[in-house]
Amino acid sequence: MAKPKLQTLVGRVVRRHVGGRSKYAHPGVVLETDAGTFVLRREGATNFVDPALVALAGKSVRVRGETDGHVLFVTSWEEA
Amino acid sequence: MADKVIISNRAALIAKYGSAGLRKINGALRRLVAADKARHLTTRVVFLDDTKAMARLGAPAVTTASSQRQNKAAIDGVFAKLTPDYLMILGSVDVIPHIDLANPVFDPDDPEVDVDEMVESDLPYACDAPLSTKIEDFIAPSRVVGRLPDVTGDDDPQYLLTLLAHAAKPVTTPSTAVSAFGVTAQLWRRSTSKSVRALFGAGTKSRSSPRLGPDWADDELAHRFHFINCHGEKRTPRFFGEVDDGREEHTDPPDYPVAHDASRIAKRIQAGTVAAAECCYGAELYDPRRQGQLPIGQTYLECGSVAYFGSTTIAYGPATTNNYADIICRLFLEGVLAGRSTGDAALTARLEYAKVAKPIDAFDLKTLAQFILLGDPSLHPVRKPKPRRSKMVAKRVGIAAAKSATVAAPSFDASAGGRQARRTRSREDAALIETTAAVACERVSGGSDVATAVAARAADAGIANPSILSFATRVGTRNAPMAATTPVPAARAVRAARRAPTGDVRVHIAIGRMNRAGTRRLKQPVAIVAQERGGQVIRVETIYGKAEAANSRRPSRQATRRG
């Protein structure tokens, strides 16, 4: 298992369907960065669709968190 | 020789729990070994980092607990020497790691479609094949393997002690008392209904979310079999439903309500329960300290569940019929219901799945790798009725004659003879799969006229920005250790050879985000799959939720109804 990495990423938040047609399929919130695309998630969030992250859609943000594959577990963020 | 081997890593356990913790764990292990002895199983505990013990077994010791390569080599060595009927991995991924296998569905150009670059798996430990990152090298398992996990990142051994105590005194269910609790996302209720009715009888219903759950009543949770078909999320102790209201797209949190929640089932699941969860990440062994709540699977085990079968990563299955996760979960539960041990049921499910998939496609490969068994693999959750002498027969013909007239219920691997028969059969199955299975696994560049045509067809079908994944099909696995050592009865080999497809077929899969506008949700095409031979299209399918088309070409995959 690849070790999760703590890092800060800057990019644009986009609402987008994630998970194809899998049992993960849902309207997600994605951070598009120069380093790649990451599905945003708050660890411990109780909702599958997280309103706090949905509110970031359309904004350019600086996000601190832990990447686990192509999921970024967000610990904090600010508008860039 | 040993009937059952429990493997762990002493240094990793000490690092988590200290020497005092290890002493408690060793005490619990001694009690489990004694309980196994009473069940007529000779059990041996092997610490893979014990250099002296490993040297005596002729196996390489693990010097770095996190090394997947070392753990695979050590387990292979232990298995070769002791040839156990059951292998139980003791500990979570920070004691004995999963093996990372490349996800064949992952597309680096579109990572949010399937975010898993790797599939974390225990499947390689069930195979004789040497370490590799390719799932296709591990489609022919022959070993019975399960994992009794502790809690990742934990420093208190109490959870593991509890699970070891449960394993020493497992609760079993009479076959006459089997009943089921099914939970499903409303959108997938038709698929779930097919599964639970086939497994548990026509009258069995599943609960749909929304609007039911997650506050299940005690009498609902009291059923001994749980079948869960919901959404799952990484590092999350909850499963989610999805509304089926005819709308083309769901965007709001209430459309995906919590359906099953570890915090609401803790201490409420009955001992002896068997659970199969199709949900994404349903068996992910993450560090739960930030959530303050155990993962759902580990919550089941803490309550005394004898088995939890689930996925480490994103799983697949259609909305209205059965395929992929549906199939492997059904096969697992069928085995348990028939009286197999949980480990035998998991092995049999993998073999049956691989035998009937023609060809084994990229989604099949991920399914085979991602589902793992949590629990002691030597336990038999369902108790078959003991053979009884008919009083009438006894009165008429005497006790001796009546004894010969009794018919024993199938015992599968409950006896030494049954385990030997299982071993022979599974090795033959593995050898046949190694030599005859067609696997669409070798990623090749699209580039052909057919690939271009598939992309155009996908765009016409409403699949937005389709990515084309092209695979060459090959017959048999690259390494075939089982085939090299296991003679297969001639009749079985001939039948398998006749059924085997040729390997000169290329498979092109067009996948991408759905363009939902203007079409009904359940009829949304999600992929175009085309088979090409020599530049000619020989088969093309539009896959609607991976459903009808997939099932129609592999009817034998439909799990049979429980008798």
XYZ file of C-alpha atoms in Angstrom:
643
model
C 0.000 0.000 0.000
C 1.474 3.325 -1.028
C 2.101 5.596 1.927
C -0.285 8.535 2.064
C 1.521 11.847 1.555
C 0.816 15.110 3.331
C 1.072 17.989 0.913
C -0.288 21.316 -0.238
C -1.824 21.585 -3.684
C -3.109 24.566 -5.588
C -5.774 24.228 -8.224
C -9.295 24.803 -9.355
C -12.246 23.018 -7.782
C -14.723 21.444 -10.171
C -17.911 19.500 -9.516
C -17.814 16.373 -11.572
C -19.255 12.871 -11.669
C -16.656 10.477 -10.257
C -16.467 6.719 -10.023
C -17.744 5.949 -13.520
C -20.557 3.483 -13.059
C -19.092 1.769 -10.024
C -20.384 1.499 -6.477
C -18.450 4.706 -5.883
C -20.328 6.664 -8.578
C -21.513 10.023 -7.302
C -21.284 13.734 -8.002
C -17.857 14.446 -6.593
C -15.702 17.467 -6.038
C -12.425 17.395 -7.919
C -9.290 19.508 -7.622
C -7.550 20.068 -10.930
C -3.871 20.862 -10.396
C -0.665 20.844 -12.374
C 0.224 17.653 -10.518
C -2.932 15.901 -11.637
C -6.563 15.519 -10.721
C -7.671 14.589 -7.199
C -11.050 13.721 -5.781
C -11.536 15.825 -2.652
C -12.764 14.263 0.559
C -12.892 15.344 4.192
C -11.943 12.472 6.452
C -14.729 11.916 8.925
C -17.331 13.670 6.787
C -20.659 12.008 7.373
C -22.121 12.638 3.918
C -21.267 10.924 0.647
C -21.748 14.285 -1.044
C -20.052 16.818 1.223
C -21.739 20.256 1.175
C -18.628 21.934 2.600
C -16.595 20.825 -0.392
C -19.393 21.404 -2.876
C -19.317 25.052 -1.781
C -15.771 25.319 -3.124
C -16.797 24.494 -6.704
C -15.610 27.067 -9.199
C -12.971 28.518 -6.885
C -9.215 28.469 -7.077
C -7.932 27.159 -3.769
C -4.817 26.135 -1.880
C -5.590 22.837 -0.199
C -3.609 21.075 2.485
C -4.218 17.419 2.960
C -3.140 13.847 2.524
C -3.144 12.206 -0.872
C -4.046 8.544 -0.968
C -3.840 7.583 -4.609
C -6.036 10.067 -6.428
C -8.087 10.981 -3.375
C -7.023 14.070 -1.433
C -8.163 14.015 2.186
C -8.519 17.679 2.945
C -7.462 19.059 6.308
C -7.623 22.776 5.460
C -8.062 25.097 2.524
C -8.012 28.747 1.542
C -8.850 30.630 -1.596
C -5.764 31.137 -3.736
C 2.645 -30.639 8.507
C -0.271 -28.743 10.024
C -3.954 -28.508 9.262
C -3.974 -24.802 9.950
C -1.201 -22.239 10.093
C -1.569 -18.849 11.723
C 1.026 -16.392 10.494
C 1.936 -13.041 11.944
C 4.886 -10.764 12.611
C 6.205 -10.656 16.159
C 8.200 -7.434 15.781
C 5.246 -5.629 14.241
C 2.967 -6.755 17.083
C 5.514 -5.660 19.700
C 5.866 -2.299 17.944
C 2.134 -1.798 18.302
C 1.380 -3.390 21.666
C 4.688 -3.847 23.480
C 5.954 -7.072 24.979
C 3.114 -7.189 27.481
C 0.606 -6.949 24.661
C 2.343 -9.714 22.769
C 2.174 -11.973 25.821
C -1.587 -11.484 25.950
C -1.877 -12.221 22.241
C 0.203 -15.376 22.631
C -2.086 -16.478 25.437
C -5.132 -15.954 23.235
C -3.408 -17.842 20.431
C -2.757 -20.782 22.747
C -6.452 -20.883 23.584
C -7.352 -20.806 19.888
C -4.901 -23.627 19.135
C -6.475 -25.676 21.921
C -9.952 -24.949 20.593
C -8.828 -25.987 17.128
C -7.471 -29.224 18.580
C -10.900 -29.943 19.994
C -12.176 -29.404 16.450
C -9.645 -31.988 15.242
C -7.373 -29.392 13.673
C -3.643 -29.285 14.279
C -2.762 -25.600 14.335
C 0.658 -24.026 14.277
C 1.592 -20.387 14.831
C 4.460 -19.035 12.732
C 5.977 -15.585 13.136
C 7.404 -14.703 9.754
C 10.174 -12.615 11.334
C 11.351 -15.454 13.589
C 14.593 -16.253 11.800
C 15.223 -19.541 13.612
C 11.719 -20.874 13.127
C 11.689 -19.811 9.486
C 15.080 -21.416 8.902
C 13.746 -24.678 10.287
C 10.929 -24.425 7.762
C 13.370 -23.647 4.955
C 11.585 -20.364 4.347
C 13.040 -16.846 4.144
C 12.319 -14.695 7.189
C 10.736 -11.253 6.982
C 13.132 -8.546 8.110
C 10.985 -5.558 7.090
C 7.349 -6.009 8.100
C 6.057 -3.712 5.376
C 7.887 -5.533 2.577
C 5.338 -7.157 0.330
C 8.040 -9.092 -1.470
C 9.413 -10.542 1.767
C 5.988 -11.441 3.116
C 4.962 -13.179 -0.101
C 8.203 -15.187 -0.216
C 7.937 -16.080 3.471
C 4.329 -17.232 3.182
C 5.122 -19.234 0.048
C 7.945 -20.925 1.950
C 5.766 -21.714 4.949
C 3.056 -23.058 2.704
C 5.443 -25.278 0.752
C 6.753 -26.837 3.947
C 3.610 -27.202 6.014
C 0.938 -27.473 3.263
C -1.859 -26.360 5.592
C -5.532 -26.692 4.771
C -6.074 -23.211 6.193
C -3.818 -20.180 6.339
C -4.878 -17.423 8.709
C -3.125 -14.082 8.494
C -3.150 -12.567 11.976
C -3.078 -8.796 11.949
C -3.935 -5.853 9.790
C -1.916 -4.337 6.960
C 0.656 -2.885 9.368
C 1.470 -6.425 10.522
C 1.214 -8.383 7.273
C 0.683 -6.060 4.270
C -1.700 -6.595 1.411
C -0.033 -7.100 -1.945
C -0.471 -4.118 -4.295
C -1.706 -5.174 -7.717
C -2.061 -2.843 -10.694
C -5.673 -1.862 -11.336
C -6.408 -2.693 -14.983
C -9.355 -0.290 -15.029
C -7.324 2.708 -13.896
C -6.846 5.311 -16.608
C -4.145 7.872 -15.793
C -5.743 10.306 -18.229
C -9.056 10.148 -16.386
C -8.206 9.180 -12.802
C -11.489 10.231 -11.251
C -13.387 7.506 -13.129
C -11.647 4.863 -10.999
C -9.312 6.460 -8.476
C -7.541 3.249 -7.512
C -4.155 2.963 -9.158
C -3.542 -0.216 -7.222
C -5.760 -2.935 -5.819
C -4.700 -3.954 -2.309
C -5.192 -7.689 -2.090
C -4.650 -10.920 -0.154
C -5.244 -12.939 -3.332
C -1.520 -13.464 -4.078
C -1.113 -15.183 -0.697
C -3.659 -17.747 -1.913
C -1.619 -18.544 -5.009
C 1.553 -20.511 -5.697
C 2.538 -17.996 -8.394
C 5.497 -15.778 -7.446
C 5.119 -12.091 -6.583
C 3.979 -9.813 -9.359
C 1.889 -6.675 -9.668
C -0.375 -8.199 -12.310
C -3.711 -9.577 -11.220
C -3.757 -11.935 -14.187
C -0.887 -13.844 -12.584
C -3.161 -14.693 -9.651
C -6.394 -15.883 -11.236
C -5.795 -19.491 -10.185
C -5.668 -19.659 -6.387
C -5.427 -23.016 -4.647
C -4.901 -22.049 -0.994
C -7.508 -21.299 1.640
C -6.619 -17.909 3.115
C -8.357 -15.519 5.471
C -7.252 -12.605 7.607
C -8.123 -12.004 11.239
C -7.205 -8.336 11.453
C -6.252 -6.219 14.396
C -6.832 -2.480 14.129
C -4.420 -0.573 11.905
C -2.336 1.866 13.920
C -3.735 0.659 17.249
C -1.745 0.387 20.472
C -4.263 -1.593 22.529
C -4.438 -5.337 21.782
C -7.944 -5.703 23.196
C -9.636 -5.728 19.793
C -7.418 -8.547 18.559
C -7.854 -10.464 21.815
C -11.611 -10.190 21.381
C -11.455 -11.550 17.843
C -9.197 -14.434 18.886
C -11.637 -15.290 21.666
C -14.523 -15.277 19.194
C -12.557 -17.557 16.853
C -11.947 -19.998 19.706
C -15.645 -20.135 20.520
C -17.445 -19.455 17.264
C -21.203 -19.331 17.140
C -22.684 -21.405 14.351
C -26.129 -21.343 12.793
C -28.249 -24.424 12.099
C -29.050 -24.616 8.404
C -32.710 -24.662 9.342
C -32.372 -21.263 11.057
C -30.722 -19.356 8.209
C -32.280 -15.976 7.468
C -31.037 -12.817 5.847
C -30.898 -9.076 6.288
C -30.345 -7.300 2.980
C -29.564 -3.609 2.577
C -29.432 -1.960 -0.821
C -29.183 1.391 -2.486
C -32.653 2.007 -3.850
C -31.202 2.410 -7.340
C -29.806 -1.139 -7.182
C -32.743 -2.840 -5.486
C -33.533 -5.021 -8.506
C -30.028 -6.413 -8.591
C -29.972 -6.964 -4.831
C -33.362 -8.599 -4.917
C -32.088 -11.129 -7.458
C -29.159 -11.940 -5.210
C -30.986 -12.347 -1.906
C -33.851 -14.309 -3.413
C -31.476 -16.698 -5.139
C -29.511 -17.169 -1.935
C -32.164 -17.169 0.747
C -35.454 -17.933 -0.968
C -38.099 -16.173 -3.002
C -39.698 -14.502 0.003
C -36.545 -12.699 1.081
C -36.694 -8.937 0.781
C -33.985 -6.331 1.062
C -34.309 -2.909 2.670
C -33.838 0.026 0.317
C -32.039 3.256 1.135
C -33.663 5.662 0.896
C -35.935 5.527 2.746
C -34.915 2.846 5.228
C -31.873 2.804 7.500
C -29.503 3.395 9.096
C -31.307 2.931 12.424
C -32.043 -0.745 11.991
C -34.102 -2.513 14.624
C -32.567 -5.264 16.725
C -34.707 -7.917 15.085
C -33.495 -6.810 11.656
C -29.851 -6.956 12.654
C -30.436 -10.313 14.366
C -30.508 -12.193 11.063
C -27.376 -14.301 10.741
C -26.652 -13.421 7.108
C -26.160 -9.823 5.995
C -26.018 -8.895 2.317
C -25.159 -5.254 1.632
C -25.193 -3.587 -1.783
C -24.604 0.127 -1.232
C -22.134 2.867 -2.042
C -18.932 2.958 -0.051
C -16.269 5.574 0.420
C -12.571 5.411 1.214
C -11.720 5.540 4.946
C -15.380 5.803 5.860
C -17.300 3.683 8.407
C -20.600 4.201 6.634
C -22.308 2.868 3.514
C -24.655 5.019 1.453
C -27.850 4.495 -0.502
C -28.968 6.263 -3.668
C -32.447 7.346 -4.573
C -34.167 5.971 -7.681
C -36.641 8.692 -8.535
C -36.348 8.835 -12.313
C -34.264 11.981 -12.291
C -31.338 11.935 -14.659
C -28.800 13.119 -12.140
C -28.490 13.291 -8.392
C -26.480 16.073 -6.892
C -27.770 16.648 -3.381
C -26.606 14.965 -0.173
C -30.123 13.661 0.651
C -30.026 11.666 -2.580
C -27.268 9.561 -1.024
C -28.390 8.932 2.562
C -26.439 6.908 5.099
C -27.704 3.336 4.828
C -25.473 1.451 7.233
C -23.314 2.977 9.924
C -20.690 1.268 12.068
C -21.518 3.483 15.035
C -25.135 2.335 14.947
C -24.456 -1.398 14.690
C -21.615 -1.624 17.232
C -22.398 -4.236 19.883
C -25.702 -5.033 18.126
C -24.649 -7.619 15.523
C -25.296 -11.201 16.606
C -22.344 -13.508 17.146
C -22.165 -15.987 14.282
C -23.252 -13.494 11.634
C -21.806 -13.799 8.142
C -21.710 -10.602 6.082
C -20.969 -9.961 2.436
C -20.642 -6.333 1.378
C -20.405 -5.378 -2.278
C -19.691 -1.768 -1.339
C -16.584 0.098 -2.477
C -13.903 0.034 0.218
C -16.154 -2.193 2.340
C -13.176 -4.197 3.628
C -10.551 -1.459 3.587
C -8.328 -1.822 6.653
C -7.605 1.856 7.244
C -6.350 3.493 10.417
C -9.621 4.546 12.072
C -8.266 6.890 14.729
C -9.312 10.051 12.883
C -12.822 8.732 12.386
C -13.118 7.631 15.998
C -14.966 4.601 14.779
C -13.933 1.166 13.571
C -14.536 0.341 9.900
C -17.818 -1.459 9.306
C -16.220 -4.823 8.568
C -14.164 -4.745 11.713
C -17.227 -3.734 13.692
C -18.938 -6.908 12.506
C -15.961 -8.992 13.609
C -15.824 -7.327 17.019
C -19.402 -8.423 17.593
C -18.493 -12.048 16.884
C -19.237 -12.303 13.187
C -17.503 -15.376 11.822
C -16.834 -13.885 8.406
C -16.942 -10.607 6.567
C -16.370 -10.705 2.812
C -15.740 -7.331 1.199
C -13.715 -5.180 -1.129
C -10.575 -3.165 -0.478
C -11.256 -0.774 -3.359
C -13.897 0.503 -5.800
C -16.203 -2.338 -6.820
C -18.548 -2.824 -9.761
C -21.990 -4.213 -10.378
C -25.031 -3.360 -12.462
C -28.225 -1.751 -11.246
C -30.770 -4.316 -12.329
C -29.004 -7.654 -12.886
C -26.027 -9.461 -11.404
C -22.382 -9.236 -12.392
C -18.937 -8.641 -10.895
C -19.319 -7.871 -7.158
C -22.801 -9.391 -7.154
C -21.477 -12.651 -8.523
C -18.475 -13.124 -6.284
C -20.474 -12.264 -3.154
C -23.211 -14.672 -4.165
C -20.713 -17.437 -4.825
C -19.103 -16.862 -1.418
C -22.398 -16.976 0.449
C -23.550 -20.013 -1.512
C -20.492 -21.862 -0.310
C -21.040 -20.883 3.315
C -24.726 -21.793 3.134
C -23.820 -25.177 1.681
C -21.699 -25.932 4.734
C -18.212 -24.970 3.600
C -15.726 -23.232 5.858
C -15.510 -19.513 5.219
C -12.041 -19.913 3.707
C -13.133 -22.748 1.460
C -16.133 -20.683 0.388
C -13.846 -17.773 -0.537
C -11.489 -20.027 -2.488
C -14.341 -21.763 -4.273
C -15.934 -18.423 -5.143
C -12.712 -17.199 -6.752
C -12.225 -20.416 -8.723
C -15.825 -20.592 -9.912
C -15.736 -16.928 -10.899
C -12.564 -17.400 -12.943
C -13.805 -20.593 -14.572
C -16.974 -19.129 -16.029
C -15.763 -15.689 -17.156
C -14.953 -15.879 -20.864
C -12.874 -13.894 -21.374
C -11.846 -12.577 -17.975
C -12.048 -8.838 -18.594
C -10.473 -5.921 -16.749
C -13.439 -5.518 -14.389
C -13.353 -9.246 -13.623
C -9.680 -9.025 -12.736
C -10.282 -6.189 -10.333
C -13.191 -8.055 -8.755
C -11.101 -11.197 -8.234
C -8.332 -9.241 -6.537
C -10.274 -6.797 -4.391
C -12.582 -9.115 -2.439
C -10.974 -10.518 0.677
C -12.105 -12.656 3.573
C -11.881 -11.193 7.059
C -12.205 -13.857 9.743
C -10.796 -17.232 10.689
C -10.942 -19.242 7.433
C -11.344 -22.598 9.186
C -14.759 -21.861 10.699
C -17.969 -23.436 9.413
C -20.762 -20.919 10.101
C -23.638 -23.138 9.026
C -24.313 -26.311 10.943
C -25.850 -29.041 8.869
C -28.286 -31.387 10.585
C -26.649 -34.479 12.022
C -27.577 -37.692 10.286
C -30.484 -39.200 12.151
C -31.647 -42.745 12.252
C -35.221 -43.228 11.311
C -37.074 -44.694 14.271
C -39.289 -46.570 11.889
C -36.331 -48.052 10.024
C -34.610 -48.917 13.290
C -37.694 -50.723 14.548
C -38.059 -52.737 11.381
C -34.514 -53.647 10.460
C -32.483 -53.110 13.628
C -29.925 -50.509 14.612
C -27.067 -51.812 12.455
C -29.094 -51.726 9.287
C -30.554 -48.344 10.189
C -27.063 -46.936 10.582
C -26.247 -47.836 7.024
C -29.470 -46.230 5.879
C -28.585 -42.810 7.244
C -27.426 -40.186 4.815
C -24.846 -37.736 6.042
C -25.260 -34.072 5.152
C -22.469 -32.725 2.921
C -19.510 -31.924 5.117
C -17.195 -30.385 2.513
C -14.025 -29.530 4.402
C -15.263 -30.341 7.901
C -13.294 -33.595 7.948
C -9.742 -34.530 6.995
C -11.088 -36.514 4.056
C -13.183 -33.590 2.912
C -10.206 -31.248 3.150
C -8.066 -33.623 1.099
C -10.775 -33.846 -1.553
C -11.058 -30.055 -1.525
C -7.326 -29.704 -1.962
C -7.288 -32.058 -4.955
C -10.258 -30.407 -6.577
C -9.021 -26.847 -6.094
C -5.573 -27.689 -7.468
C -7.164 -29.255 -10.525
C -9.381 -26.223 -11.000
C -6.393 -23.923 -10.625
C -4.373 -25.942 -13.133
C -7.213 -25.798 -15.656
C -7.607 -22.054 -15.202
C -3.880 -21.546 -15.610
C -3.884 -23.378 -18.930
C -7.257 -22.552 -20.462
C -8.576 -19.236 -19.134
C -8.700 -16.436 -21.660
C -7.680 -13.155 -20.065
C -8.008 -9.760 -21.708
C -5.188 -8.268 -19.707
C -2.298 -6.956 -21.760
C -2.781 -3.252 -22.375
C -1.850 -2.373 -25.943
C -2.050 0.899 -27.793
C -5.401 1.359 -29.519
C -4.278 2.678 -32.831
C -6.337 0.368 -35.011
C -9.294 1.187 -37.202
C -11.430 -0.844 -34.839
C -10.357 1.225 -31.832
C -11.172 4.393 -33.730
C -14.564 3.012 -34.683
C -15.245 2.052 -31.065
C -14.440 5.581 -29.927
C -16.842 7.007 -32.505
C -19.567 4.598 -31.481
C -19.085 5.505 -27.831
C -19.422 9.188 -28.623
C -22.583 8.487 -30.627
C -23.964 6.528 -27.682
C -23.596 9.498 -25.383
C -20.427 8.576 -23.523
C -18.675 11.876 -23.009
C -14.969 12.101 -23.823
C -14.501 8.340 -24.049
C -11.139 6.844 -23.190
C -10.180 3.741 -25.125
C -8.500 0.933 -23.239
C -7.267 -1.818 -25.550
C -6.212 -5.243 -24.346
C -4.641 -8.252 -26.018
C -6.148 -11.532 -24.876
C -3.974 -14.406 -23.907
C -4.828 -17.943 -22.935
C -3.418 -19.188 -19.690
C -1.253 -17.435 -17.150
C 2.357 -16.415 -17.561
C 3.478 -18.585 -14.681
C 1.716 -21.879 -14.264
C 3.125 -23.557 -11.159
C -0.092 -25.400 -10.467
C -0.392 -26.719 -14.003
C 3.195 -27.932 -13.823
C 2.619 -29.963 -10.686
C -1.001 -31.027 -10.767
C -2.205 -33.813 -13.020
C -5.708 -33.131 -14.239
C -7.998 -36.041 -15.085
C -8.020 -36.465 -18.855
C -11.755 -36.065 -19.224
C -11.756 -32.732 -17.351
C -8.796 -31.476 -19.362
C -10.424 -32.367 -22.661
C -13.689 -30.681 -21.715
C -11.856 -27.562 -20.605
C -9.761 -27.466 -23.778
C -12.901 -27.665 -25.915
C -14.418 -24.724 -24.062
C -11.253 -22.643 -24.130
C -11.401 -19.653 -26.468
C -8.486 -18.705 -28.641
C -6.095 -16.006 -27.562
C -5.802 -13.937 -30.721
C -8.620 -11.592 -29.776
C -8.190 -7.960 -28.817
C -10.696 -6.285 -26.564
C -11.314 -2.544 -26.804
C -13.232 -0.848 -24.002
C -14.526 2.696 -24.380
C -15.334 4.207 -21.010
C -15.845 7.709 -19.798
C -18.119 10.063 -18.037
C -21.760 9.785 -18.843
C -23.477 12.460 -20.833
C -26.818 12.062 -19.152
C -28.805 14.563 -21.169
C -31.851 13.262 -22.934
C -31.798 9.631 -21.887
C -33.228 7.544 -19.087
C -30.712 6.864 -16.365
C -30.878 3.051 -16.347
C -30.498 2.913 -20.110
C -27.405 5.055 -20.073
C -24.601 3.358 -21.929
C -21.507 3.212 -19.792
C -19.102 1.360 -22.028
C -18.641 -0.023 -25.495
C -16.789 -3.326 -25.550
C -15.593 -4.636 -28.905
C -13.717 -7.825 -29.706
C -11.363 -7.753 -32.685
C -9.590 -10.559 -34.462
C -7.194 -9.848 -37.329
C -8.501 -6.330 -37.811
C -12.099 -7.500 -38.074
C -14.772 -6.791 -35.495
C -16.164 -10.101 -34.321
C -18.361 -8.825 -31.514
C -19.403 -5.444 -30.223
C -21.569 -4.713 -27.234
C -22.994 -1.580 -25.759
C -22.956 -2.096 -22.028
C -25.802 -0.572 -20.081
C -24.665 -0.655 -16.514
C -22.642 -3.793 -17.275
C -25.835 -5.722 -17.112
C -27.797 -7.789 -19.542
C -25.174 -8.187 -22.222
C -22.558 -9.378 -19.785
C -24.860 -11.902 -18.216
C -26.167 -13.248 -21.478
C -22.708 -14.294 -22.574
C -21.924 -16.096 -19.359
C -25.112 -17.784 -18.199
C -23.222 -20.268 -16.072
C -22.137 -17.368 -13.878
C -25.601 -17.040 -12.508
C -25.250 -18.455 -9.038
C -27.723 -21.218 -8.428
C -30.515 -21.000 -5.947
C -29.856 -22.531 -2.577
C -31.447 -25.963 -2.360
